[in-house]
C-alpha positions in Angstrom: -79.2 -61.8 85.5 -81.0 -65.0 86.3 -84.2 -65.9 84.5 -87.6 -66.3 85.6 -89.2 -70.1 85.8 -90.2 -70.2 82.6 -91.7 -73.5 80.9 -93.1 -73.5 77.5 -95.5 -75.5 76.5 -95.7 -77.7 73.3 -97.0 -77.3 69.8 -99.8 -79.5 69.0 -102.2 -79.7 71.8 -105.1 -81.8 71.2 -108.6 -80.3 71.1 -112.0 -81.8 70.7 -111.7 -81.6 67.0 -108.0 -81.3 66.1 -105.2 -80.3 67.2 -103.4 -76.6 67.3 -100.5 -75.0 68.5 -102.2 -73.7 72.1 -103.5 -70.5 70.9 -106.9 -71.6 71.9 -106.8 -72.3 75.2 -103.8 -69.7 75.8 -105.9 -66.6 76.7 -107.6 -68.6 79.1 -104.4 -69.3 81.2 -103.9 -65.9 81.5 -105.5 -65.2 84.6 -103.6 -62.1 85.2 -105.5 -60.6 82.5 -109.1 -61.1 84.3 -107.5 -60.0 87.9 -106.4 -56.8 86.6 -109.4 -56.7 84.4 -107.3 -55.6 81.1 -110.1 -55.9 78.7 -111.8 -53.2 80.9 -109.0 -51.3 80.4 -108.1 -51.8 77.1 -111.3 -49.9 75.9 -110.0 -46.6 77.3 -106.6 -47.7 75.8 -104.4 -49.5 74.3 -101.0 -48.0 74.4 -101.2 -46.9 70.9 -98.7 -44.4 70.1 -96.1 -45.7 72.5 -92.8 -47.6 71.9 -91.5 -49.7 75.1 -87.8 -50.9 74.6 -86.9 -54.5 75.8 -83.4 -55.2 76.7 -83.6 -58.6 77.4 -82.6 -61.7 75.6 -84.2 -60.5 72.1 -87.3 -61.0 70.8 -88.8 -63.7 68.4 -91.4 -62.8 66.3 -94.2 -65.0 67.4 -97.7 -64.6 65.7 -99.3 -63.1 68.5 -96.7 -60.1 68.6 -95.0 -59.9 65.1 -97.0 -56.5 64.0 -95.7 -54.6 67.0 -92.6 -55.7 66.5 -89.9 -53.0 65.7 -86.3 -53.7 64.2 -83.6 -53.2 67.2 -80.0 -54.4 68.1 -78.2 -57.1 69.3 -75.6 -55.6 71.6 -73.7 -58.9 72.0 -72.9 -60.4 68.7 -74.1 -57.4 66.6 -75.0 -60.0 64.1 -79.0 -58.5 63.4 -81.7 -56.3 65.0 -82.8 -58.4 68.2 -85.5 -60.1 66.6 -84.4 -63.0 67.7 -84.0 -65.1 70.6 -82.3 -68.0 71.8 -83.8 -68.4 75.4 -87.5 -67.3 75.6 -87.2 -64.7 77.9 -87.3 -61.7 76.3 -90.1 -63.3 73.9 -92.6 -64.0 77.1 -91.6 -60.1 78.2 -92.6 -58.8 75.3 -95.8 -60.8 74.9 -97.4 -59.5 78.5 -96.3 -55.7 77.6 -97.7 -55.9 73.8 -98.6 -59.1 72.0 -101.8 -58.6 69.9 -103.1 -62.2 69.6 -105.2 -63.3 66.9 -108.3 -62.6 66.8 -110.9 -62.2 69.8 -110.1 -65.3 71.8 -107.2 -67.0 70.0 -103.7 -66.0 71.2 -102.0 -64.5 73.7 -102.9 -60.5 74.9 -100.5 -58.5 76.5 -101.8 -55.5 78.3 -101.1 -52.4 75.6 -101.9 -54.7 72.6 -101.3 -51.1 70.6 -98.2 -50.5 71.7 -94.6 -51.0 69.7 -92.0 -53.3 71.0 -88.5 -52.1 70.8 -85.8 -55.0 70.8 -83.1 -55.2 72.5 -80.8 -57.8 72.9 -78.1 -57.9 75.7 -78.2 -60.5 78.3 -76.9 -64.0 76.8 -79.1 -67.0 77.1 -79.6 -68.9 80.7 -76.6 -67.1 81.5 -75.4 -64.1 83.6 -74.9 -60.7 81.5 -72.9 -57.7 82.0 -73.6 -54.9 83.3 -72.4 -52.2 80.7 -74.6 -54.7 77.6 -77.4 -53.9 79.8 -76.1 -49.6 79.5 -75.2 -50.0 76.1 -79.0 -51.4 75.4 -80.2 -48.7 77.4 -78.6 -45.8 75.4 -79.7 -47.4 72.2 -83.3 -47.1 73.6 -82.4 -43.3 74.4 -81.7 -42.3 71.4 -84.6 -44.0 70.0 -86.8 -42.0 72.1 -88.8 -44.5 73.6 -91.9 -44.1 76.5 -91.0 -46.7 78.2 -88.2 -49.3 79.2 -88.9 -52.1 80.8 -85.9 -53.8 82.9 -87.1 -57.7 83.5 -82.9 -58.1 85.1 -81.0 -57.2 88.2 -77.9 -57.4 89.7 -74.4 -55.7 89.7 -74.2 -52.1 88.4 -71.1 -49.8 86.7 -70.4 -46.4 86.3 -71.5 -46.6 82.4 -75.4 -48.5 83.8 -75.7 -45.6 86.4 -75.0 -43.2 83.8 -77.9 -45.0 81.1 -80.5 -44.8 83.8 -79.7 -41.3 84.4 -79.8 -40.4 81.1 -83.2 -42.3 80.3 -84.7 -40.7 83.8 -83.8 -37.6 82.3 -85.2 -38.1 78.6 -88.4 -38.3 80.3 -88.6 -41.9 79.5 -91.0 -44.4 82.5 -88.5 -46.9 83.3 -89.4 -49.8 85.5 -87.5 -52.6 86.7 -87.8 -55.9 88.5 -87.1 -55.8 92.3 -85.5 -59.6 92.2 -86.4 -62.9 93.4 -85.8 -65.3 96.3 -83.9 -66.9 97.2 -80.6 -65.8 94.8 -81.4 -62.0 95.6 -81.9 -61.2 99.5 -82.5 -57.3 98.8 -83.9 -55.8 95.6 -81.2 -55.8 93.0 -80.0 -52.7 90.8 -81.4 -51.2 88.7 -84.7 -51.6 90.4 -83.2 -50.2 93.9 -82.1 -46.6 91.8 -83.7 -43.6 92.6 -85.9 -43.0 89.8 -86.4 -46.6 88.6 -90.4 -47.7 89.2 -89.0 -51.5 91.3 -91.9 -53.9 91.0 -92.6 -56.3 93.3 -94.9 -59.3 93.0 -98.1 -61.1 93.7 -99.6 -64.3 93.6 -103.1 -65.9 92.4 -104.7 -64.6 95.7 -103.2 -61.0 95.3 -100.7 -61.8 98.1 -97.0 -61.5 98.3 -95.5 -63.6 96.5 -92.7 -65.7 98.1 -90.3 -65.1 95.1 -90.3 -61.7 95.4 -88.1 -59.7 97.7 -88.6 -57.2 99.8 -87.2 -54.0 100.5 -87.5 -49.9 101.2 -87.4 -49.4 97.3 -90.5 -51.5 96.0 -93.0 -49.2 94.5 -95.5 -51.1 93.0 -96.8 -54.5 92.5 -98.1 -57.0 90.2 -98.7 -60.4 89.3 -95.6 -62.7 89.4 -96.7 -66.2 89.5 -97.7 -69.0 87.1 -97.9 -65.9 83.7 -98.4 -67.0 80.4 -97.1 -65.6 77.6 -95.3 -66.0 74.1 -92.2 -68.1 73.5 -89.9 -68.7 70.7 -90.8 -71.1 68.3 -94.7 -69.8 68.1 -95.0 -71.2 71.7 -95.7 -70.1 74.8 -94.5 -70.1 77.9 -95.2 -70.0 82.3 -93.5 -67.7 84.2 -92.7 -67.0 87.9 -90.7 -63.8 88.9 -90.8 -60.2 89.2 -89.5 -60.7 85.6 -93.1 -61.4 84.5 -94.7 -58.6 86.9 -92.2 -55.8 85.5 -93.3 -56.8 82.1 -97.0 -55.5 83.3 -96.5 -52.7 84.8 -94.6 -51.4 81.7 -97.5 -52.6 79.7 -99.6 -50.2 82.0 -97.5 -47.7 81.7 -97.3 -47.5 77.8 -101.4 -47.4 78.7 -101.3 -43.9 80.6 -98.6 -42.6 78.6 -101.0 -43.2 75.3 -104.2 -42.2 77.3 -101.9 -39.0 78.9 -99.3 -38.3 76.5 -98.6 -34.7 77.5 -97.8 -36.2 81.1 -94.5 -36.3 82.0 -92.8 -40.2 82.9 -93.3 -38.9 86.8 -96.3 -38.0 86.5 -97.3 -41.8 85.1 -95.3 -43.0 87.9 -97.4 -41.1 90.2 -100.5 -42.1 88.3 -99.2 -45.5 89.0 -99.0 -45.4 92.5 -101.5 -43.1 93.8 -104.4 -45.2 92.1 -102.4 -48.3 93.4 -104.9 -50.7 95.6 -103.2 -50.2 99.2 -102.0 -54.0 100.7 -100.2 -54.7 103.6 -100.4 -52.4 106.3 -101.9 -48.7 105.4 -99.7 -46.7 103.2 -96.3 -47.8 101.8 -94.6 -51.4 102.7 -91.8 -53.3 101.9 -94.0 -56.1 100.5 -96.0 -54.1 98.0 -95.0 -50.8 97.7 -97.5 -48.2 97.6 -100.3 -51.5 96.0 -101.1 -53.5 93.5 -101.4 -51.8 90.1 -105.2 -50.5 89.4 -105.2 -50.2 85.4 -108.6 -49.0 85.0 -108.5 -46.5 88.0 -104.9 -45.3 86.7 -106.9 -44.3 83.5 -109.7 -42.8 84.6 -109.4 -41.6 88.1 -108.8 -38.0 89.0 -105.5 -38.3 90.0 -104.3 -34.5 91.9 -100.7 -33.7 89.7 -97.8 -35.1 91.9 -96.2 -32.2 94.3 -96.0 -28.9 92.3 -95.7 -30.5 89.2 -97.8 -29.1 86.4 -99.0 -31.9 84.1 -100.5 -30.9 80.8 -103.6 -33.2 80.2 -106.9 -32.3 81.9 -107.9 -34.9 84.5 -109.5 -37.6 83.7 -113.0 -38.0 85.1 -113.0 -39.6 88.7 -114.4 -43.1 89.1 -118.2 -42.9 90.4 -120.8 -45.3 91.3 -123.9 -46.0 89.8 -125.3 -43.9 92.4 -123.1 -41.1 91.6 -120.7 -41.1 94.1 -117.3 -42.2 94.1 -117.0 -46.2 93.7 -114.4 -48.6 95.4 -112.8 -50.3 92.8 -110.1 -53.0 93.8 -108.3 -55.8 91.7 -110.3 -59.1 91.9 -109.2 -61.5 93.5 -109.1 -64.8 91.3 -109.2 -68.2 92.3 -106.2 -70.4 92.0 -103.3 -71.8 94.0 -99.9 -70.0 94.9 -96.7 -69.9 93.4 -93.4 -67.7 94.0 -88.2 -64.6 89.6 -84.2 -63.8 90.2 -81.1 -62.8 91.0 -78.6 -59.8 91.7 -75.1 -60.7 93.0 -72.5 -58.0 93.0 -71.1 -59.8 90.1 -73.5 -59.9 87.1 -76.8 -58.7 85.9 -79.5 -61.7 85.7 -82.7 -61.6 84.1 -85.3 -62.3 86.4 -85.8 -66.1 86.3 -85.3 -69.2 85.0 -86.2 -70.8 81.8 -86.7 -74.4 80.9 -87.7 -75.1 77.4 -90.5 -78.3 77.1 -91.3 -77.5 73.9 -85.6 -38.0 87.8 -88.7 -36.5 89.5 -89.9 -39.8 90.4 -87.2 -40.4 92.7 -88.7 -37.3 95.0 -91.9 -39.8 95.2 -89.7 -42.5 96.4 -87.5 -41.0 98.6 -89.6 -38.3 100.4 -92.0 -40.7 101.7 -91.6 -42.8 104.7 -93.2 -46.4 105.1 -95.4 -44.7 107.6 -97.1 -42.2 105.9 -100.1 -42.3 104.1 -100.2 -43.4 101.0 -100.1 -40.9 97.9 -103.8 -42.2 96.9 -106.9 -40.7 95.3 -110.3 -41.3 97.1 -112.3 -44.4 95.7 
C-alpha cells in the first residue's frame, strides 16, 4: 500500500503574540471543511453513536482526536492496541473521519467529530503491507461490530481479504475504500474495485478530477483529495494528496447517516450516498466521479426514495426546500484555490494510499446493475 503525500508541518509556529503548536491556524487550512460545508452538517449530526474501524498504520493520540479514541490491535507486532503510529498515516485518516479539535476554532475537525475511532494497525510504515494483515484487521473490526470501515489502501488481494470483505458486507457494516492514485495504480486497486466496497475517487480545490486519482467502471463516489489537513503524530498535523485522504471523508459521512439513520441498513447509506451525490462529468454515472461528489447536508436531509425494493426502517427525512417552498438546488461550493493530484496497487502488495514525508452485499446491486449511461440514481433538488 503506498501512502498518500503527506507533509506535516512543525510545532511552534509563530503568531502575532506567541507561538503555538498550529492549532490556530489549522482549521483554517481545511478547506475541504467549508466546500462540503461540514459545519452545516454537523448540526443535524455528528456521527454520535457510531464506531468506524481504521486499519491503517495505527493511530496516535493527538489532542484533537484522543476522546474518540478506542483501544484496538496491532496486527503486526501485537505489541499494544494500535494507538500508536510510526508513520502518520493512519493518524491524518483518523483526524478527517473523527478528530474533535479543541474548542470552536482551535484544532483540527473531522467530519463526524461524535463518532469513535477504532484502531487498527496493519500496514508497516512507508512500506508495502500484506494483504491477509489488511483481512486479519478487518475481522477484528467484524467482531467488534463496527458501522463503518474505512480502507485508505489498495493493491493485491487473497483468498483470506476477499473473505473479510465479504464477511463485513455481510455484517451490515458501510465499507469504503480508496480507488488508488496515479501514476503507481493505472486501474482502481482492490479492495475498492469489489463488489460491495463504496471506491472513492477524488477531487481537487475547484471540485474537478483530480489528476491523482484513477479512473475506472468501479468509482462510486467522490471527494476531496488534494492539499487535506489533518492530525499527525507527535500533536502535529499534516497535508495530504490521494484518494487516501478522500476515503477518509466519505467514511466520516457515512458514520453521519448511519447516526442520523441508524435503523438503515449499510446499502441503504450507500445509496443515500450516491443518490444525493452532486452529478459531474457527463449526466449520470462516469469513470471520473462516480455517481458525484458527496452532498453531506443533502445526504441528511433529503427525501431519499429506499434503494430498489429495499425496505428501510427510518421515516424519510424531510426533502430539501427553498425559501419559497419549493425544492432548492443545493451543490458543493466551489472554493477558491489552486490544483493538486494518493497510491498504489500492484498485484504484489497492499499500499496505503500515499506518500508521507515527515517535516516536523446489497450495495454491489447498485454498482453493478447500472450502466455509465443511465441516469443517475438521484433525488430531485
Amino acid at each position: 500500500m503506498l501512502l498518500c503525500a503527506t507533509v506535516t508541518l512543525p510545532v511552534g509556529l509563530p503568531t502575532a503574540a506567541s507561538a503555538d503548536d498550529g492549532a490556530a491556524r489549522v482549521r483554517g487550512d481545511q478547506w475541504h471543511l467549508r466546500y462540503l460545508r461540514v459545519a452545516e452538517a454537523q448540526r443535524i449530526s455528528q456521527g454520535a453513536g457510531v464506531t468506524v474501524a481504521v486499519p491503517d498504520t495505527g493511530v496516535a493520540p493527538h489532542p484533537d482526536l484522543a476522546l474518540n479514541l478506542l483501544p484496538g490491535r496491532d496486527f503486526l507486532s501485537g505489541a499494544d492496541d494500535g494507538r500508536h503510529d510510526a508513520d502518520s498515516h493512519g493518524t491524518s485518516m483518523a483526524g478527517l473521519i473523527a478528530a474533535h479539535g479543541r474548542g470552536l476554532d482551535l484544532g483540527a475537525m473531522g467530519v463526524a467529530p461524535k463518532a469513535k475511532l477504532l484502531p487498527i494497525l496493519c500496514s508497516p510504515p512507508h512500506g508495502r503491507g500484506d494483504p491477509d494483515a489488511l483481512a486479519r484487521g478487518i475481522e477484528y473490526a467484524v467482531g467488534q461490530q463496527v458501522g463503518v470501515v474505512s480502507i485508505s489502501s489498495g493493491g493485491g488481494s487473497s483468498p483470506r481479504l476477499k473473505q473479510a470483505i465479504t464477511s463485513a458486507i455481510k455484517a451490515d457494516i458501510v465499507v469504503v475504500a480508496a480507488a488508488g492514485n496515479r501514476p503507481e495504480d493505472l486501474m482502481v486497486s482492490y479492495p475498492a474495485s469489489e463488489p460491495g466496497v463504496i471506491a472513492v475517487g477524488g477531487v481537487d480545490r475547484s471540485g474537478n478530477h483530480a489528476a491523482v486519482s484513477v479512473t475506472g467502471s468501479e468509482i462510486d463516489i467522490a471527494a476531496p483529495a488534494v492539499d487535506i489537513v489533518s492530525t499527525s503524530i507527535d500533536g502535529k498535523y499534516s497535508k495530504g494528496t490521494g484518494t487516501s485522504s478522500a476515503t477518509a471523508i466519505v467514511a466520516g459521512a457515512a458514520a453521519l447517516i448511519r447516526s442520523r439513520y441508524p435503523k438503515l441498513s449499510a446499502e441503504e447509506v450507500a445509496h443515500r450516498l450516491t443518490a444525493t451525490a452532486v452529478d459531474k462529468g457527463p449526466p449520470g454515472r462516469d469513470d471520473q466521479y462516480g455517481y458525484g461528489v458527496i452532498d453531506l447536508v443533502a445526504a441528511l436531509t433529503a427525501d431519499v426514495p429506499p434503494w430498489g425494493a429495499g425496505t428501510a426502517s427510518d421515516p424519510p427525512a424531510a426533502p430539501i426546500t427553498s425559501a419559497a417552498g419549493g425544492p432548492a438546488t443545493t451543490a458543493v461550493a466551489d472554493p477558491p484555490g489552486g490544483k493538486g493530484g494518493d497510491g498504489g496497487a500492484t498485484v504484489r502488495g497492499l499500499a496505503t494510499l500515499g506518500v508521507l514525508v515527515a517535516a516536523g452485499g446489497g450495495w454491489a446491486l447498485v454498482r453493478r446493475r447500472r450502466r455509465a449511461d443511465d441516469p443517475p440514481p438521484r433525488i430531485s433538488r
